[in-house]
XYZ file of C-alpha atoms in Angstrom:
355
model
C -76.015 13.343 -81.136
C -72.245 15.211 -79.076
C -70.866 13.070 -76.953
C -69.813 15.122 -74.110
C -65.647 14.262 -73.755
C -63.587 15.302 -70.458
C -60.780 17.858 -72.087
C -57.637 17.129 -70.015
C -54.456 17.707 -69.631
C -51.448 15.647 -68.396
C -48.838 16.995 -66.344
C -45.234 14.838 -66.560
C -44.549 12.103 -69.254
C -41.847 10.269 -67.317
C -42.762 6.564 -67.214
C -45.602 6.462 -65.162
C -46.877 10.037 -67.406
C -46.383 8.654 -70.514
C -48.811 5.469 -69.285
C -51.546 8.048 -68.402
C -51.035 9.513 -71.379
C -51.314 6.871 -74.099
C -54.366 6.141 -71.603
C -56.145 9.242 -71.921
C -55.671 9.813 -75.497
C -56.225 6.488 -76.820
C -58.188 3.662 -73.880
C -60.650 6.315 -72.123
C -63.563 7.031 -74.605
C -65.296 9.536 -72.728
C -61.821 11.776 -72.437
C -59.946 13.614 -74.378
C -56.144 14.250 -73.863
C -55.732 18.072 -74.722
C -52.264 19.329 -73.141
C -49.376 18.205 -71.316
C -46.478 19.404 -69.677
C -43.316 18.695 -68.750
C -39.969 20.876 -68.088
C -37.681 17.839 -69.595
C -36.526 18.835 -72.752
C -36.462 14.448 -73.410
C -40.204 14.203 -72.389
C -40.889 17.139 -74.728
C -39.503 15.413 -77.463
C -41.684 11.939 -76.777
C -44.353 14.476 -76.776
C -43.802 15.923 -79.969
C -43.772 12.136 -81.547
C -46.184 10.557 -79.823
C -48.783 13.548 -78.638
C -48.743 16.237 -80.754
C -49.701 14.486 -84.130
C -52.760 13.702 -81.864
C -53.759 17.708 -81.172
C -52.284 17.686 -77.745
C -50.697 21.092 -76.719
C -47.350 20.991 -74.994
C -46.261 23.330 -72.092
C -42.771 23.631 -70.389
C -44.683 25.676 -67.850
C -47.195 24.118 -66.069
C -49.733 27.352 -64.828
C -49.646 27.935 -68.059
C -51.035 24.616 -69.158
C -53.613 24.885 -66.781
C -55.175 28.508 -68.342
C -55.967 25.714 -71.806
C -58.777 26.723 -72.942
C -61.841 24.277 -72.273
C -59.343 22.070 -69.548
C -61.775 20.637 -67.500
C -58.996 18.009 -65.319
C -55.601 17.133 -64.677
C -53.698 14.385 -64.710
C -50.238 14.454 -62.171
C -47.421 12.141 -62.677
C -44.621 14.092 -62.133
C -41.792 13.878 -59.132
C -43.664 13.067 -55.659
C -42.094 16.324 -54.849
C -44.613 18.566 -56.091
C -47.614 16.368 -56.186
C -49.432 18.177 -53.597
C -48.309 21.692 -55.014
C -49.572 20.865 -58.852
C -53.112 19.490 -57.347
C -53.593 22.534 -55.164
C -53.122 24.767 -57.672
C -55.193 22.704 -60.439
C -57.718 22.273 -57.786
C -57.189 26.495 -57.029
C -58.262 26.718 -61.716
C -61.492 24.638 -60.708
C -60.211 22.010 -62.119
C -60.598 17.847 -61.292
C -57.691 15.730 -60.469
C -56.352 12.926 -60.468
C -52.975 12.812 -59.021
C -50.425 9.478 -58.688
C -49.601 8.377 -55.648
C -48.703 9.961 -52.719
C -50.399 13.247 -52.638
C -46.656 13.739 -50.634
C -44.628 12.416 -48.647
C -45.024 14.699 -45.786
C -48.382 14.244 -43.653
C -49.596 17.741 -42.961
C -48.966 18.545 -46.506
C -50.905 15.926 -48.007
C -53.811 17.240 -45.471
C -53.482 20.711 -47.224
C -54.429 19.422 -50.646
C -57.457 17.339 -48.630
C -58.678 20.369 -47.180
C -58.135 22.807 -50.588
C -60.532 20.365 -51.783
C -62.687 20.936 -49.319
C -63.670 23.869 -50.585
C -64.221 22.651 -54.108
C -66.772 20.035 -53.362
C -68.002 19.611 -56.775
C -64.546 18.963 -57.679
C -63.658 15.164 -58.204
C -60.379 15.053 -56.903
C -58.430 11.486 -56.152
C -54.943 10.329 -55.702
C -54.307 7.145 -57.915
C -53.791 3.569 -55.765
C -53.961 1.466 -59.263
C -54.787 -1.609 -57.051
C -57.916 -0.761 -55.940
C -58.916 -0.776 -60.254
C -57.020 -4.369 -60.725
C -59.809 -6.818 -61.513
C -58.420 -9.533 -59.233
C -58.510 -6.944 -56.442
C -62.075 -6.018 -57.062
C -63.046 -9.231 -57.376
C -61.121 -10.224 -54.092
C -62.708 -7.524 -52.392
C -65.949 -8.688 -53.844
C -66.031 -12.128 -52.181
C -64.724 -10.750 -49.261
C -67.584 -8.441 -48.931
C -69.995 -11.484 -50.102
C -68.924 -13.421 -46.304
C -66.940 -16.080 -48.326
C -63.851 -15.810 -45.580
C -66.004 -14.665 -42.809
C -64.087 -12.127 -40.730
C -61.081 -10.446 -42.525
C -58.137 -10.971 -39.601
C -54.930 -10.983 -41.331
C -53.374 -9.309 -44.468
C -50.107 -9.826 -45.313
C -49.145 -7.665 -48.776
C -46.059 -7.160 -50.517
C -44.550 -4.892 -53.227
C -40.956 -6.391 -54.726
C -39.505 -5.239 -57.473
C -36.899 -6.390 -59.742
C -33.370 -5.559 -58.977
C -32.616 -2.463 -61.030
C -28.466 -2.283 -61.120
C -28.461 1.725 -62.569
C -28.376 3.282 -58.862
C -31.337 4.977 -59.746
C -33.206 4.030 -56.566
C -30.207 4.389 -54.516
C -30.620 8.526 -55.941
C -34.630 8.440 -55.606
C -34.506 7.508 -52.433
C -33.220 11.294 -51.149
C -36.790 12.498 -51.915
C -39.059 9.259 -52.260
C -40.117 9.298 -48.295
C -38.740 5.586 -48.116
C -39.475 2.300 -49.260
C -42.703 2.040 -46.758
C -43.958 5.512 -48.462
C -43.166 4.782 -51.202
C -43.905 1.181 -51.877
C -45.627 -0.373 -49.762
C -48.012 2.579 -50.040
C -50.183 0.657 -52.018
C -50.152 -2.598 -49.588
C -51.237 0.019 -46.850
C -53.926 1.460 -49.348
C -54.749 -2.470 -49.755
C -55.427 -2.656 -45.969
C -57.632 0.449 -45.654
C -59.233 -1.205 -48.192
C -60.285 -4.324 -47.358
C -60.333 -3.949 -43.523
C -61.978 -0.603 -43.626
C -61.503 3.207 -43.639
C -61.924 3.191 -40.050
C -58.980 1.097 -38.787
C -56.442 3.019 -36.186
C -53.209 1.216 -35.730
C -52.577 0.111 -32.228
C -48.286 -0.535 -32.437
C -46.331 -0.292 -35.815
C -42.497 -2.371 -36.032
C -40.677 -2.497 -38.734
C -37.372 -3.713 -39.402
C -35.271 -3.741 -42.744
C -31.773 -4.643 -44.851
C -29.765 -3.329 -47.129
C -28.472 -6.388 -48.753
C -27.664 -5.451 -52.490
C -27.452 -1.782 -52.066
C -25.454 -0.677 -48.563
C -25.340 2.842 -50.911
C -28.884 3.137 -48.892
C -27.820 3.345 -46.081
C -27.138 7.845 -46.035
C -30.351 8.095 -46.682
C -31.838 5.941 -43.832
C -33.674 3.598 -46.278
C -33.411 0.002 -47.130
C -33.518 -2.678 -50.248
C -35.470 -4.456 -47.887
C -38.039 -4.090 -45.231
C -40.960 -5.647 -42.903
C -43.451 -3.290 -41.627
C -46.379 -4.854 -38.801
C -48.958 -2.533 -37.975
C -51.526 -4.096 -35.292
C -55.172 -2.341 -35.332
C -57.156 -2.166 -33.048
C -60.299 -3.855 -33.612
C -58.171 -7.455 -34.085
C -56.725 -6.967 -37.112
C -53.202 -7.168 -38.501
C -51.744 -6.707 -41.122
C -48.059 -7.366 -42.608
C -45.713 -5.632 -45.263
C -42.421 -6.904 -47.053
C -41.557 -4.630 -49.227
C -38.324 -5.422 -51.528
C -35.961 -3.788 -54.592
C -33.887 -7.119 -55.473
C -35.917 -9.745 -56.887
C -33.906 -10.982 -59.552
C -36.863 -13.002 -61.873
C -39.111 -9.359 -62.129
C -42.173 -7.932 -59.734
C -43.985 -9.919 -57.337
C -46.716 -8.252 -56.052
C -49.242 -10.348 -54.527
C -51.604 -10.367 -51.010
C -53.158 -12.520 -48.873
C -56.521 -12.256 -47.227
C -56.577 -14.224 -44.044
C -60.578 -14.804 -42.824
C -62.115 -16.732 -40.106
C -63.368 -18.884 -42.173
C -60.866 -18.803 -45.169
C -58.279 -16.914 -47.222
C -57.904 -14.812 -50.773
C -54.717 -14.943 -52.413
C -53.879 -12.445 -55.282
C -51.422 -13.101 -57.729
C -50.139 -15.958 -55.019
C -48.009 -17.804 -58.174
C -46.480 -14.019 -60.107
C -47.164 -14.907 -63.976
C -47.013 -12.261 -67.559
C -49.627 -14.729 -69.107
C -51.141 -18.408 -69.317
C -47.593 -19.760 -70.886
C -45.399 -22.364 -69.785
C -42.109 -23.675 -70.824
C -41.631 -27.302 -70.452
C -38.084 -27.897 -71.062
C -35.307 -30.415 -70.001
C -34.181 -28.010 -66.882
C -38.334 -28.397 -66.207
C -40.839 -26.203 -65.893
C -40.617 -22.487 -66.410
C -43.460 -20.023 -66.839
C -42.077 -15.536 -67.136
C -43.384 -13.084 -64.977
C -43.890 -8.909 -65.054
C -40.377 -7.220 -65.078
C -41.510 -4.187 -63.290
C -45.381 -2.980 -62.379
C -46.675 -1.734 -65.665
C -46.189 -5.248 -66.729
C -48.789 -6.461 -63.483
C -51.143 -2.898 -63.290
C -51.409 -1.177 -67.161
C -54.992 -2.959 -67.248
C -55.505 -1.225 -63.800
C -54.259 1.880 -65.014
C -56.612 2.206 -67.727
C -59.758 1.294 -65.591
C -58.668 3.773 -62.984
C -58.561 6.799 -66.371
C -61.923 5.407 -67.158
C -63.113 5.491 -63.708
C -62.223 9.237 -62.733
C -63.376 10.168 -66.239
C -66.957 8.681 -65.236
C -66.844 10.123 -61.822
C -66.005 14.083 -63.464
C -68.588 13.711 -66.364
C -71.664 11.580 -63.969
C -70.785 13.821 -60.608
C -70.774 10.272 -59.112
C -68.528 8.971 -56.501
C -64.913 8.288 -56.521
C -64.813 4.557 -55.748
C -61.646 6.080 -52.916
C -61.751 8.644 -50.061
C -58.867 11.678 -50.565
C -58.573 11.210 -46.552
C -57.311 7.119 -47.257
C -54.563 9.141 -49.436
C -54.014 10.825 -45.995
C -53.941 8.161 -43.805
C -51.758 4.699 -46.122
C -48.816 7.863 -46.107
C -49.187 8.469 -42.654
C -48.550 5.061 -41.563
C -45.913 4.359 -44.267
C -43.848 7.723 -42.574
C -44.458 5.549 -39.131
C -43.349 2.838 -40.359
C -40.341 4.125 -42.145
C -39.792 6.059 -38.750
C -39.966 2.817 -36.603
C -37.953 0.896 -39.382
C -34.774 4.136 -38.894
C -35.056 3.862 -34.991
C -35.648 0.292 -34.906
C -38.667 1.209 -31.789
C -42.489 0.166 -31.593
C -44.558 3.372 -31.562
C -47.782 2.964 -30.164
C -51.033 4.530 -30.632
C -54.025 4.959 -28.440
C -57.661 4.299 -30.100
C -58.313 7.654 -31.674
C -54.971 7.382 -33.426
C -53.083 9.915 -31.022
C -49.366 8.621 -30.108
C -48.812 7.010 -26.769
C -45.660 6.075 -24.834
C -45.340 2.717 -22.989
C -43.598 2.394 -19.578
C -40.411 0.516 -20.660
C -40.439 -2.376 -17.922
């Protein structure tokens, strides 16, 4: 019996691209990584060692990779600035697409991707929000669906990176879209998942500081920021994002309901080991998002592959990827302007009278 495998091409072999490539190559039984693209000579060298010996053809031109014989799907892990362009090109070549978040930092460009996907409804086009594939978040969502915390009313969620003194995130801020679009977009997506796709913001406000990297100010960005989104259906989301954690990655979420609450990763830890010593009791936590969410990326690759091969629904709407960036962009605007932004019940921006 011949088992059908999804023929996948990988775009980008940076940090996230490498993770996706290895997952499709080694940890997704129903997929076969057949091609990979990157214009970066260092990444090509990595591909020659880690991918080429397994039959993966390497390309330095994206359009050439799209023409690889038998290609059925593309996973995109390149720079955010080209996510949308590469996704649309793949759709036009009749290929399924798994694109890393965000689709773009520009909301209108995100909408263009959705429109391109609508023209090819037989294709599976998904934006990869890894937390939706994390066992703990899925368990929390299932418990909420069972009514174990009553009606969810408040979400407090954070994405906090270990401090990187290299200056990488300062330069990255030039095109990242800002901390809310780059980091809190995960937490915003969780709000859409736990509160429901239909939620509409009523007001958005944000504040931030540059506590450890004042150079970020030249890009109107911050290393710590807090945002609050009030929704029309009586729910509130509170987001905290930071790039200055000392111990490691601290991504935690609290869903507070009328009859209880759920917490995910409330006590961050790398594993179940505690070290007891004369200075006290210590435990390690992951140093980066891959240490926390690597298994979720594996599940993401497998769920995407299954949807492509079995023609089953994707676990999330592509339109949510637009809405998450839209809310993130409004948060970023509120952060820079210091002004609260208001909306009517169908999502149109309105001006509030100043008393």
